[in-house]
Coordinates of C-alpha atoms and ligand atoms in Angstrom, one line a residue:
X4 CA -1.8 -101.3 29.1
X5 CA 0.2 -99.6 31.8
X6 CA 1.6 -96.4 33.1
X7 CA 4.8 -97.3 31.4
X8 CA 3.2 -97.8 28.0
X9 CA 1.5 -94.5 28.3
X10 CA 4.9 -93.0 28.5
X11 CA 6.7 -95.1 25.9
X12 CA 3.9 -95.4 23.4
X13 CA 2.1 -92.1 23.8
X14 CA 4.6 -89.7 25.3
X15 CA 2.5 -89.2 28.4
X16 CA 4.6 -88.8 31.5
X17 CA 3.7 -88.2 35.1
X18 CA 0.2 -89.6 34.9
X19 CA -1.1 -92.9 36.3
X20 CA -2.9 -95.4 34.1
X21 CA -6.4 -96.3 35.4
X22 CA -8.3 -98.4 32.9
X23 CA -9.1 -99.1 29.3
X24 CA -12.5 -99.0 27.7
X25 CA -13.6 -99.9 24.2
X26 CA -16.3 -97.6 23.0
X27 CA -17.8 -98.1 19.6
X28 CA -14.5 -99.2 18.1
X29 CA -12.5 -96.6 19.8
X30 CA -10.0 -97.1 22.6
X31 CA -10.3 -94.9 25.7
X32 CA -7.5 -94.8 28.2
X33 CA -8.5 -93.3 31.6
X34 CA -5.7 -91.9 33.7
X35 CA -5.1 -89.6 36.6
X36 CA -2.5 -87.2 37.8
X37 CA -1.0 -88.1 41.2
X38 CA -1.7 -85.5 43.9
X39 CA 2.0 -84.9 44.5
X40 CA 2.6 -84.0 40.8
X41 CA 0.3 -81.0 40.9
X42 CA 1.6 -77.5 41.0
X43 CA 0.6 -74.0 40.3
X44 CA 0.5 -73.3 36.5
X45 CA 1.6 -69.7 37.1
X46 CA 4.5 -69.9 39.6
X47 CA 5.2 -73.7 39.8
X48 CA 4.7 -73.8 43.5
X49 CA 3.7 -77.1 45.0
X50 CA 1.8 -75.5 47.8
X51 CA -1.6 -75.9 46.2
X52 CA -5.1 -76.9 47.4
X53 CA -7.5 -78.7 45.2
X54 CA -10.6 -76.8 44.2
X55 CA -12.5 -79.1 42.0
X56 CA -11.8 -80.7 38.7
X57 CA -12.9 -80.9 35.0
X58 CA -13.0 -84.1 32.9
X59 CA -11.2 -83.6 29.7
X60 CA -10.5 -85.8 26.7
X61 CA -7.6 -85.7 24.2
X62 CA -7.2 -87.4 20.9
X63 CA -3.9 -89.1 20.7
X64 CA -2.0 -91.5 18.4
X65 CA -4.1 -94.3 16.9
X66 CA -3.4 -98.0 17.7
X67 CA -3.4 -99.5 14.2
X68 CA -6.6 -98.2 12.7
X69 CA -8.3 -97.6 16.0
X70 CA -8.7 -94.1 17.3
X71 CA -7.4 -93.5 20.8
X72 CA -8.6 -91.0 23.3
X73 CA -7.1 -90.1 26.7
X74 CA -9.4 -89.0 29.4
X75 CA -8.7 -87.7 32.8
X76 CA -10.0 -85.3 35.5
X77 CA -7.9 -82.1 35.4
X78 CA -7.7 -80.5 38.8
X79 CA -8.3 -76.9 39.6
X80 CA -5.9 -75.7 42.3
X81 CA -5.5 -72.7 44.5
X82 CA -2.0 -71.5 45.0
X83 CA -0.8 -70.5 48.4
X84 CA 2.0 -68.4 46.9
X85 CA 0.4 -66.3 44.2
X86 CA -3.2 -66.9 45.3
X87 CA -4.8 -67.6 41.9
X88 CA -7.2 -70.5 41.2
X89 CA -6.4 -72.3 37.9
X90 CA -6.6 -75.6 36.1
X91 CA -3.2 -77.3 36.4
X92 CA -1.3 -77.4 33.1
X93 CA -1.2 -80.5 31.0
X94 CA 2.3 -81.5 30.0
X95 CA 1.3 -83.5 26.9
X96 CA -1.0 -81.0 25.2
X97 CA -0.9 -77.3 24.4
X98 CA -3.4 -75.0 26.3
X99 CA -7.0 -75.2 25.1
X100 CA -6.2 -78.0 22.6
X101 CA -8.2 -81.2 22.4
X102 CA -5.4 -83.3 21.1
X103 CA -2.0 -84.3 22.4
X104 CA 1.3 -82.9 21.2
X105 CA 2.2 -86.3 19.8
X106 CA -1.0 -86.4 17.8
X107 CA -0.1 -83.0 16.3
X108 CA 3.4 -84.2 15.5
X109 CA 2.0 -87.3 13.8
X110 CA -0.6 -85.2 11.8
X111 CA 2.2 -82.9 10.6
X112 CA 4.4 -85.9 9.6
X113 CA 1.5 -87.3 7.5
X114 CA 0.8 -83.8 6.1
X115 CA 4.2 -84.0 4.3
X116 CA 2.9 -86.8 2.1
X117 CA -0.9 -86.4 2.2
X118 CA -3.5 -83.7 1.7
X119 CA -5.4 -82.2 4.6
X120 CA -8.4 -84.2 3.6
X121 CA -6.4 -87.5 3.5
X122 CA -4.9 -86.9 6.9
X123 CA -8.2 -86.0 8.4
X124 CA -9.9 -89.1 7.0
X125 CA -7.0 -91.3 8.0
X126 CA -7.0 -90.1 11.6
X127 CA -10.8 -89.9 11.8
X128 CA -11.0 -86.2 12.6
X129 CA -12.4 -83.1 10.9
X130 CA -10.7 -81.2 8.1
X131 CA -10.6 -78.2 10.4
X132 CA -8.6 -79.9 13.1
X133 CA -5.8 -80.9 10.7
X134 CA -5.8 -77.4 9.2
X135 CA -5.6 -75.9 12.8
X136 CA -2.6 -78.1 13.5
X137 CA -0.9 -77.1 10.3
X138 CA -1.7 -73.4 10.9
X139 CA -0.3 -73.5 14.5
X140 CA 2.9 -75.1 13.2
X141 CA 3.3 -72.6 10.3
X142 CA 2.6 -69.7 12.7
X143 CA 5.3 -70.9 15.0
X144 CA 7.8 -71.3 12.2
X145 CA 7.0 -68.3 10.0
X146 CA 5.6 -65.6 12.2
X147 CA 9.0 -64.1 12.4
X148 CA 11.1 -65.0 9.3
X149 CA 14.7 -64.0 10.1
X150 CA 15.8 -61.3 7.6
X151 CA 19.3 -60.4 8.9
X152 CA 21.2 -62.6 6.5
X153 CA 19.3 -61.5 3.3
X154 CA 21.6 -60.2 0.6
X155 CA 19.8 -60.6 -2.8
X156 CA 16.0 -60.3 -3.2
X157 CA 13.4 -60.7 -5.9
X158 CA 10.1 -58.8 -5.7
X159 CA 7.1 -59.4 -7.8
X160 CA 3.3 -59.3 -7.6
X161 CA 0.9 -62.1 -8.4
X162 CA -2.8 -62.0 -9.2
X163 CA -4.7 -65.0 -7.8
X164 CA -8.2 -66.2 -8.0
X165 CA -11.1 -65.0 -10.1
X166 CA -11.5 -61.7 -8.1
X167 CA -8.0 -60.6 -9.2
X168 CA -6.7 -60.5 -5.7
X169 CA -3.1 -59.4 -5.6
X170 CA -0.2 -60.5 -3.4
X171 CA 3.3 -59.1 -3.4
X172 CA 5.9 -61.8 -2.8
X173 CA 9.6 -61.2 -1.8
X174 CA 12.0 -64.1 -2.3
X175 CA 15.5 -64.6 -0.9
X176 CA 17.4 -65.5 -4.0
X177 CA 20.1 -67.3 -2.0
X178 CA 17.9 -69.8 -0.3
X179 CA 14.9 -69.7 -2.6
X180 CA 12.6 -69.1 0.4
X181 CA 9.7 -66.7 0.5
X182 CA 10.5 -64.1 3.1
X183 CA 7.5 -61.8 2.8
X184 CA 3.9 -62.0 1.5
X185 CA 2.2 -58.7 1.3
X186 CA -1.5 -58.1 0.7
X187 CA -2.2 -56.2 -2.5
X188 CA 0.3 -54.6 -4.9
X189 CA 2.4 -51.5 -5.2
X190 CA 4.3 -49.7 -2.5
X191 CA 1.7 -50.2 0.2
X192 CA 1.9 -53.9 0.1
X193 CA 5.6 -53.7 1.0
X194 CA 5.4 -51.2 3.9
X195 CA 5.5 -53.8 6.7
X196 CA 8.5 -55.6 5.0
X197 CA 10.7 -52.5 4.8
X198 CA 10.0 -51.8 8.5
X199 CA 11.1 -55.3 9.5
X200 CA 14.0 -55.3 7.1
X201 CA 15.4 -52.1 8.6
X202 CA 15.1 -53.5 12.1
X203 CA 17.0 -56.6 11.0
X204 CA 19.9 -54.5 9.7
X205 CA 20.3 -56.8 6.7
X206 CA 22.8 -55.7 4.2
X207 CA 20.9 -56.0 0.9
X208 CA 23.2 -55.8 -2.1
X209 CA 20.7 -56.2 -5.0
X210 CA 17.0 -56.4 -5.7
X211 CA 15.6 -58.0 -8.9
X212 CA 12.2 -56.5 -10.0
X213 CA 10.3 -55.1 -12.9
X214 CA 10.5 -51.4 -14.0
X215 CA 7.4 -50.4 -12.0
X216 CA 7.8 -46.9 -10.6
X217 CA 6.4 -47.9 -7.2
X218 CA 9.1 -50.5 -6.6
X219 CA 11.9 -48.2 -7.9
X220 CA 10.8 -45.5 -5.5
X221 CA 10.4 -47.8 -2.6
X222 CA 13.8 -49.5 -3.1
X223 CA 15.7 -46.2 -3.6
X224 CA 14.0 -44.9 -0.4
X225 CA 14.4 -47.8 1.9
X226 CA 17.5 -49.6 0.5
X227 CA 19.6 -46.7 -0.8
X228 CA 22.7 -48.9 -0.9
X229 CA 21.1 -51.8 -2.8
X230 CA 21.5 -52.1 -6.6
X231 CA 18.3 -52.4 -8.6
X232 CA 18.4 -55.1 -11.3
X233 CA 15.5 -54.9 -13.8
X234 CA 14.4 -58.4 -14.6
X235 CA 15.1 -59.2 -18.3
X236 CA 12.0 -61.3 -18.8
X237 CA 9.9 -58.3 -17.7
X238 CA 11.8 -56.0 -20.1
X239 CA 11.1 -58.4 -23.0
X240 CA 7.5 -58.8 -21.9
X241 CA 7.1 -55.0 -22.0
X242 CA 8.5 -54.9 -25.5
X243 CA 6.1 -57.7 -26.5
X244 CA 3.2 -55.5 -25.3
X245 CA 4.5 -52.7 -27.5
X246 CA 4.7 -55.1 -30.4
X247 CA 1.1 -56.0 -29.9
X248 CA 0.1 -52.3 -29.7
X249 CA 2.0 -51.7 -33.0
X250 CA 0.3 -54.6 -34.7
X251 CA -3.1 -53.4 -33.6
X252 CA -2.3 -49.9 -34.8
X253 CA -1.2 -51.2 -38.2
X254 CA -4.3 -53.3 -38.4
X255 CA -6.5 -50.3 -37.8
X256 CA -4.7 -48.3 -40.4
X257 CA -4.5 -51.1 -43.1
X258 CA -6.8 -50.6 -46.0
X259 CA -5.9 -53.7 -47.9
X260 CA -8.1 -56.7 -46.9
X261 CA -5.2 -59.2 -47.6
X262 CA -2.9 -57.2 -45.4
X263 CA -5.5 -57.2 -42.6
X264 CA -5.9 -60.9 -42.8
X265 CA -2.2 -61.6 -42.6
X266 CA -1.9 -59.2 -39.6
X267 CA -4.8 -60.7 -37.9
X268 CA -3.2 -64.1 -37.5
X269 CA 0.3 -62.9 -36.8
X270 CA 0.3 -61.8 -33.2
X271 CA 1.0 -65.2 -31.7
X272 CA 3.9 -65.7 -34.1
X273 CA 5.3 -62.3 -33.4
X274 CA 5.5 -62.9 -29.7
X275 CA 6.9 -66.4 -30.0
X276 CA 10.6 -66.9 -29.8
X277 CA 11.8 -67.9 -33.3
X278 CA 13.3 -71.1 -32.0
X279 CA 9.8 -72.2 -30.8
X280 CA 8.1 -71.6 -34.2
X281 CA 6.3 -74.8 -35.4
X282 CA 7.6 -75.9 -38.8
X283 CA 4.8 -78.4 -39.3
X284 CA 2.3 -75.7 -39.1
X285 CA 4.3 -73.5 -41.4
X286 CA 4.7 -70.9 -38.7
X287 CA 8.1 -69.6 -40.0
X288 CA 6.6 -69.0 -43.5
X289 CA 3.5 -67.3 -42.1
X290 CA 5.6 -65.1 -39.9
X291 CA 7.8 -64.2 -42.9
X292 CA 4.7 -63.3 -45.0
X293 CA 3.4 -61.0 -42.2
X294 CA 6.7 -59.3 -41.9
X295 CA 7.2 -58.9 -45.6
X296 CA 3.8 -57.2 -46.0
X297 CA 4.6 -54.8 -43.2
X298 CA 7.9 -52.9 -42.9
X299 CA 7.3 -51.3 -39.5
X300 CA 6.3 -54.6 -38.0
X301 CA 9.4 -56.3 -39.4
X302 CA 11.6 -53.6 -38.0
X303 CA 10.0 -54.0 -34.6
X304 CA 10.2 -57.8 -34.7
X305 CA 13.9 -57.8 -35.6
X306 CA 14.6 -55.3 -32.9
X307 CA 12.9 -57.5 -30.4
X308 CA 15.0 -60.5 -31.5
X309 CA 18.1 -58.3 -31.2
X310 CA 17.1 -57.0 -27.8
X311 CA 17.2 -60.5 -26.4
X312 CA 20.9 -60.6 -27.3
X313 CA 21.6 -57.9 -24.8
X314 CA 21.6 -60.3 -21.9
X315 CA 24.0 -62.6 -23.8
X316 CA 26.8 -60.0 -23.9
X317 CA 30.0 -61.1 -22.2
X318 CA 30.3 -58.2 -19.8
X319 CA 28.9 -54.9 -18.6
X320 CA 31.0 -52.8 -21.0
X321 CA 29.8 -54.8 -24.0
X322 CA 26.3 -54.7 -22.8
X323 CA 26.3 -51.0 -22.4
X324 CA 27.6 -50.5 -25.9
X325 CA 25.0 -52.9 -27.2
X326 CA 22.1 -51.1 -25.4
X327 CA 23.3 -47.7 -26.7
X328 CA 23.3 -49.0 -30.2
X329 CA 20.0 -50.7 -29.9
X330 CA 18.3 -47.6 -28.6
X331 CA 19.9 -45.6 -31.4
X332 CA 18.4 -48.0 -34.0
X333 CA 15.0 -47.9 -32.3
X334 CA 15.0 -44.2 -32.3
X335 CA 16.1 -44.1 -36.0
X336 CA 13.3 -46.4 -37.0
X337 CA 10.9 -43.5 -37.0
X338 CA 8.3 -45.7 -35.4
X339 CA 6.8 -43.8 -32.5
X340 CA 6.2 -46.8 -30.2
X341 CA 9.8 -48.0 -30.6
X342 CA 11.1 -44.6 -30.0
X343 CA 9.2 -44.4 -26.8
X344 CA 10.5 -47.8 -25.7
X345 CA 14.0 -46.7 -26.4
X346 CA 13.5 -43.7 -24.1
X347 CA 12.2 -46.1 -21.4
X348 CA 15.3 -48.3 -21.7
X349 CA 17.7 -45.3 -21.6
X350 CA 15.9 -44.1 -18.5
X351 CA 16.4 -47.5 -16.9
X352 CA 19.8 -48.4 -18.4
X353 CA 21.6 -48.5 -15.0
X354 CA 19.2 -51.1 -13.6
X355 CA 19.2 -53.1 -16.8
X356 CA 23.0 -53.2 -17.0
X357 CA 23.3 -54.0 -13.3
X358 CA 22.5 -57.5 -14.4
X359 CA 26.2 -57.8 -15.4
X360 CA 27.2 -57.0 -11.8
X361 CA 24.5 -59.1 -10.2
X362 CA 23.2 -61.7 -12.6
X363 CA 19.9 -62.1 -10.8
X364 CA 16.3 -62.1 -12.0
X365 CA 12.8 -62.6 -10.8
X366 CA 12.8 -66.0 -12.6
X367 CA 13.0 -68.0 -9.4
X368 CA 9.8 -66.2 -8.2
X369 CA 8.1 -67.3 -11.4
X370 CA 8.3 -70.9 -10.1
X371 CA 7.0 -69.9 -6.7
X372 CA 4.1 -68.0 -8.3
X373 CA 3.1 -71.0 -10.3
X374 CA 3.0 -73.1 -7.2
X375 CA 0.9 -70.4 -5.5
X376 CA -1.6 -70.5 -8.4
X377 CA -1.8 -74.3 -8.2
X378 CA -2.4 -74.1 -4.5
X379 CA -5.1 -71.5 -5.0
X380 CA -6.9 -73.7 -7.6
X381 CA -6.8 -76.8 -5.5
X382 CA -7.5 -75.2 -2.2
X383 CA -11.2 -75.0 -1.7
X384 CA -10.5 -74.6 2.0
X385 CA -8.3 -71.6 1.7
X386 CA -11.0 -69.1 2.6
X387 CA -8.7 -68.3 5.6
X388 CA -6.3 -65.8 4.0
X389 CA -3.8 -66.0 6.8
X390 CA -3.5 -69.7 6.4
X391 CA -3.0 -69.3 2.7
X392 CA -0.3 -66.7 3.3
X393 CA 1.4 -69.0 5.8
X394 CA 1.3 -71.9 3.3
X395 CA 3.2 -69.6 0.8
X396 CA 6.0 -69.2 3.3
X397 CA 6.4 -73.0 3.4
X398 CA 6.1 -73.4 -0.3
X399 CA 9.8 -74.0 -1.1
X400 CA 9.8 -77.0 1.3
X401 CA 7.3 -78.9 -0.8
X402 CA 8.1 -80.6 -4.0
X403 CA 4.5 -81.4 -4.7
X404 CA 1.8 -79.1 -3.4
X405 CA -0.5 -81.0 -1.2
X406 CA -3.6 -79.2 -0.1
X407 CA -7.4 -79.6 -0.3
Ligands
ZN18 ZN1 1.2 -69.8 42.1

């Protein structure tokens, strides 16, 4: 071991190697800082007087499977220029840390391929220390996500955990990166985001979202120039909810037991896309029977199948025509639930048809939300909500989610 190896092997520069000890299978390198290298940590002046010292130890890179600790007396100095008495700064470690910068870099490198638990076990440190290293890195990288270049966004909320905790997530549709994670749902969750977005002077063109009044109000207020695009999966999902309501209503009103039985098993089939019906389980036939027995249900079902064609239209003009005709048919059906749904679509027509100007959706957020849920399930250590939120910002960097 030598001063030169300290530098080349461990990135420690400006310190003198003193000796090596082997303590219970660990390697301890003692070193010292030359008097002439000491300066004031505040003003950098070399005119300092030594005022005692403190022995400190730092975990650093392992040698093979052996843990390595650096130990040295860290001097306190009094500065002749600014007058303060302080411990001199350590070049190879961040303030108040018990590990070197190279150790942190190595732990982060391993974290790309291993869980927190794996990295901790491998390096022979506690889970908390690796988490702390990851958290510091995430904070540095994601505390201030640059928003200036954002053009197209997707906003959606996600419920996580058993306590139905909500998070509102904003995605940059161009890069696929999460640019904001808000606590809760609705307009309040997004307040801090609008403030930062305004300060960034980003020119937002379009926002994909569901038809929730809170989002509509917020976007119209804070981004008056942006086009709202209602996500088509959310529109279909909403229609599916109406379809379930209708089936429930018909079931309640049915007097015939056979009709009740057929209706009872039909919900799943009604909500399934027809191309996914299982022939081996006779699902197409069972669906047909349910529809045959019930005219209103059949009307609603075929209207749903039709509605999906809206987003297949070649252009805005054709889509507008299609939407108008669909709404007219729904209204003419005489079925109250469908009539109300047609009203909803008419009211939101502009945002629905905007899809043909900006073909965006909240679809990419769906993938992110799935990753968040997986992370939540695996992460017994995510009792630290800030760490969890920071991990979400980094989620698009990971192909496989490694936590725990
Ligand atoms: Zn000073």
